[in-house]
Amino acid sequence: FDTSPAAKTLHAEIRKHVLLETATIKPAVERGEIFATTFYEQFRVLFRRAWNNSRRSPVANHAAMGRSLTMGLLVGVLFRSVGLGQASVQDRTGALYFVLTSQIFSSQASMRVFLEERDLFFRERLSGAYRTSAYFWAKSLADTPNQVMFAMMFSMIMYFMVGLQLSVGHLFVFCLSVVLTTLAAESYVVMVGAAVPDDRTAAVLGPIAFALMSLFGGFFL
């Protein structure tokens, strides 16, 4: 059968379909339109990798925890028992401003998150291993628990030491504001790190927006 005209015709048809499939699918993979796995599978694998990488750096997590504890105690000591009267409005304003400013500038440590993985991301992305959206969401959500935990630790320490209003509602709004500010600042520095070619440029451009926002944040102007 292998030498018969029917076999030759069959092999020719198979080669034609293989060539057609290669010419159609390969460019689509290169453009990111077709992947071998679903978004959920890509997200699951990337999330696990990002989570394991975070756990492999206990020194960085301990440093972030120490930073939150130190800054919380520092703010609590500087603005201890400011009071709730009209005379202490300026002190409370300064305390709240310092809280948000310290959280914003503390996020500079996340500047190298994408810079360290840029080459790996480009190589895997060009090979059609996963979608950019899957990488983004997996990386972001894997880092979020630690960011939220440290922000909450900082908030709880200084809130009661400063002596702000002892109300569950006020405490919830305060913690939510600090957490959202921290996540927004982390997202901004990661965006800067992804947009610039090296860490030196990121270190220069990163604080510019923070300085402008601090200037027009309502405390100075």
Coordinates of C-alpha atoms in Angstrom, one line a residue:
F1 CA 0.0 0.0 0.0
D2 CA 2.9 2.4 0.8
T3 CA 3.9 2.4 -2.9
S4 CA 0.5 2.6 -4.4
P5 CA -1.0 5.7 -6.0
A6 CA -3.6 5.9 -3.2
A7 CA -0.9 6.1 -0.6
K8 CA 0.9 8.8 -2.5
T9 CA -2.3 10.8 -2.8
L10 CA -3.1 10.3 0.9
H11 CA 0.4 11.4 2.0
A12 CA 0.2 14.5 -0.3
E13 CA -3.1 15.4 1.4
I14 CA -1.7 15.0 4.8
R15 CA 1.4 17.2 4.0
K16 CA -0.9 19.9 2.6
H17 CA -3.1 20.0 5.7
V18 CA 0.0 20.1 8.0
L19 CA 1.5 23.0 6.0
L20 CA -1.8 24.8 6.0
E21 CA -2.2 24.3 9.8
T22 CA 1.4 25.5 10.4
A23 CA 0.9 28.6 8.3
T24 CA -2.3 29.4 10.0
I25 CA -1.6 28.6 13.7
K26 CA 2.0 29.7 14.1
P27 CA 1.5 33.4 13.2
A28 CA -1.6 33.4 15.5
V29 CA 0.4 32.0 18.4
E30 CA 3.1 34.6 17.8
R31 CA 0.4 37.3 17.9
G32 CA -1.0 35.8 21.1
E33 CA -4.3 34.8 19.7
I34 CA -4.0 31.0 20.2
F35 CA -2.6 29.2 23.3
A36 CA -2.3 25.6 24.2
T37 CA -3.9 26.2 27.6
T38 CA -6.8 28.2 28.9
F39 CA -6.5 31.5 30.8
Y40 CA -7.4 29.7 34.0
E41 CA -4.7 27.1 33.6
Q42 CA -2.1 29.8 32.8
F43 CA -3.2 31.9 35.7
R44 CA -3.1 28.9 38.1
V45 CA 0.5 28.0 37.2
L46 CA 1.8 31.5 37.1
F47 CA 0.1 32.3 40.5
R48 CA 1.7 29.2 42.1
R49 CA 5.1 30.2 40.7
A50 CA 4.8 33.8 41.9
W51 CA 3.6 32.7 45.3
N52 CA 6.4 30.2 45.7
N53 CA 9.0 32.8 44.7
S54 CA 7.5 35.2 47.3
R55 CA 7.9 32.5 50.0
R56 CA 11.5 31.9 48.9
S57 CA 12.4 35.4 50.0
P58 CA 11.7 35.5 53.7
V59 CA 14.3 38.2 54.3
A60 CA 12.3 40.6 52.1
N61 CA 9.1 39.7 53.9
H62 CA 10.7 40.2 57.3
A63 CA 12.1 43.5 56.2
A64 CA 8.7 44.7 55.1
M65 CA 7.1 43.5 58.3
G66 CA 9.8 45.3 60.3
R67 CA 9.2 48.5 58.2
S68 CA 5.5 48.4 59.0
L69 CA 6.0 47.8 62.7
T70 CA 8.7 50.6 62.9
M71 CA 6.7 53.1 61.0
G72 CA 3.6 52.4 62.9
L73 CA 5.3 52.8 66.2
L74 CA 7.1 56.0 65.0
V75 CA 3.9 57.6 63.9
G76 CA 2.2 56.5 67.1
V77 CA 4.9 58.0 69.3
L78 CA 5.1 61.3 67.3
F79 CA 1.3 61.9 67.3
R80 CA 0.4 60.1 70.5
S81 CA -3.0 61.0 71.9
V82 CA -3.6 64.0 69.7
G83 CA -7.2 64.3 71.0
L84 CA -10.5 64.9 69.3
G85 CA -11.0 68.6 70.0
Q86 CA -10.9 71.4 67.6
A87 CA -7.4 72.4 68.8
S88 CA -6.0 69.1 67.6
V89 CA -7.3 69.3 64.0
Q90 CA -3.9 70.3 62.7
D91 CA -2.2 67.5 64.5
R92 CA -4.7 64.9 63.2
T93 CA -4.3 66.3 59.7
G94 CA -0.6 66.0 59.9
A95 CA -0.8 62.4 61.2
L96 CA -3.1 61.3 58.4
Y97 CA -0.9 63.0 55.8
F98 CA 2.2 61.4 57.2
V99 CA 0.5 58.0 57.2
L100 CA -0.4 58.0 53.6
T101 CA 2.9 59.6 52.5
S102 CA 5.0 57.0 54.3
Q103 CA 3.0 54.2 52.8
I104 CA 3.4 55.7 49.3
F105 CA 7.1 56.1 49.5
S106 CA 7.6 52.7 51.1
S107 CA 6.2 51.1 47.9
Q108 CA 9.4 52.1 46.1
A109 CA 10.8 48.6 47.0
S110 CA 8.4 47.1 44.4
M111 CA 10.1 49.0 41.6
R112 CA 12.2 46.0 40.6
V113 CA 9.4 43.5 40.6
F114 CA 9.0 43.4 36.9
L115 CA 12.6 44.5 36.1
E116 CA 13.9 41.3 37.6
E117 CA 11.6 39.1 35.5
R118 CA 11.5 41.2 32.3
D119 CA 13.8 38.9 30.2
L120 CA 12.0 35.8 31.5
F121 CA 8.6 37.2 30.7
F122 CA 9.6 38.3 27.1
R123 CA 11.1 34.8 26.4
E124 CA 8.0 32.9 27.7
R125 CA 5.5 35.4 26.1
L126 CA 7.1 35.2 22.7
S127 CA 7.1 31.4 22.8
G128 CA 3.3 31.5 23.3
A129 CA 3.4 30.1 26.8
Y130 CA 0.8 32.4 28.3
R131 CA -1.2 35.6 27.9
T132 CA 0.1 38.9 29.2
S133 CA -3.2 39.3 31.2
A134 CA -2.6 35.9 32.9
Y135 CA 0.9 37.0 34.0
F136 CA -0.3 40.4 35.2
W137 CA -3.2 39.1 37.3
A138 CA -1.2 36.2 38.8
K139 CA 1.7 38.4 39.7
S140 CA -0.5 41.1 41.2
L141 CA -2.7 38.8 43.2
A142 CA 0.2 36.8 44.5
D143 CA 1.8 39.9 46.0
T144 CA -1.5 41.4 47.3
P145 CA -1.9 39.4 50.5
N146 CA 1.5 40.5 51.9
Q147 CA 0.8 44.1 50.9
V148 CA -2.6 44.1 52.6
M149 CA -1.3 42.4 55.7
F150 CA 1.6 44.9 56.2
A151 CA -0.7 47.9 55.5
M152 CA -3.2 46.6 58.0
M153 CA -0.5 46.0 60.6
F154 CA 0.8 49.6 60.2
S155 CA -2.8 51.0 60.3
M156 CA -3.8 49.1 63.5
I157 CA -0.7 50.1 65.4
M158 CA -0.8 53.8 64.7
Y159 CA -4.6 54.2 64.8
F160 CA -4.9 53.3 68.5
M161 CA -1.6 54.9 69.5
V162 CA -2.6 58.2 67.9
G163 CA -6.0 58.0 69.5
L164 CA -8.3 58.5 66.6
Q165 CA -12.0 57.9 66.9
L166 CA -12.8 54.6 68.6
S167 CA -15.5 53.5 66.2
V168 CA -15.6 50.4 64.1
G169 CA -16.9 52.4 61.1
H170 CA -14.1 55.0 61.3
L171 CA -11.5 52.3 61.8
F172 CA -12.8 50.4 58.8
V173 CA -12.7 53.5 56.6
F174 CA -9.2 54.4 57.8
C175 CA -7.8 50.9 57.2
L176 CA -9.5 50.7 53.8
S177 CA -8.0 54.0 52.7
V178 CA -4.5 53.0 53.8
V179 CA -4.8 49.6 52.0
L180 CA -6.1 51.1 48.8
T181 CA -3.5 53.9 48.8
T182 CA -0.8 51.2 49.3
L183 CA -2.1 49.1 46.4
A184 CA -2.3 52.1 44.2
A185 CA 1.2 53.1 45.0
E186 CA 2.5 49.6 44.4
S187 CA 0.7 49.5 41.0
Y188 CA 2.2 52.8 40.0
V189 CA 5.8 51.8 40.8
V190 CA 5.4 48.4 39.0
M191 CA 4.0 50.3 36.0
V192 CA 7.1 52.6 36.0
G193 CA 9.4 49.5 36.3
A194 CA 7.7 47.9 33.3
A195 CA 7.9 51.1 31.2
V196 CA 11.6 52.0 31.7
P197 CA 14.7 50.1 30.4
D198 CA 16.6 49.8 33.7
D199 CA 16.3 50.3 37.5
R200 CA 18.3 53.6 37.5
T201 CA 15.8 55.3 35.2
A202 CA 13.0 53.8 37.3
A203 CA 14.5 55.2 40.5
V204 CA 14.6 58.7 38.9
L205 CA 11.1 58.7 37.4
G206 CA 9.3 56.9 40.2
P207 CA 9.4 59.6 42.9
I208 CA 8.3 62.4 40.5
A209 CA 4.6 61.6 40.6
F210 CA 4.7 60.9 44.3
A211 CA 6.3 64.3 44.9
L212 CA 3.7 66.1 42.9
M213 CA 0.8 64.3 44.6
S214 CA 2.3 65.1 48.0
L215 CA 2.6 68.7 47.1
F216 CA -1.0 69.0 46.0
G217 CA -2.3 66.5 48.6
G218 CA -4.0 69.3 50.7
F219 CA -1.4 69.6 53.5
F220 CA 1.0 72.0 51.9
L221 CA -1.3 73.6 49.3

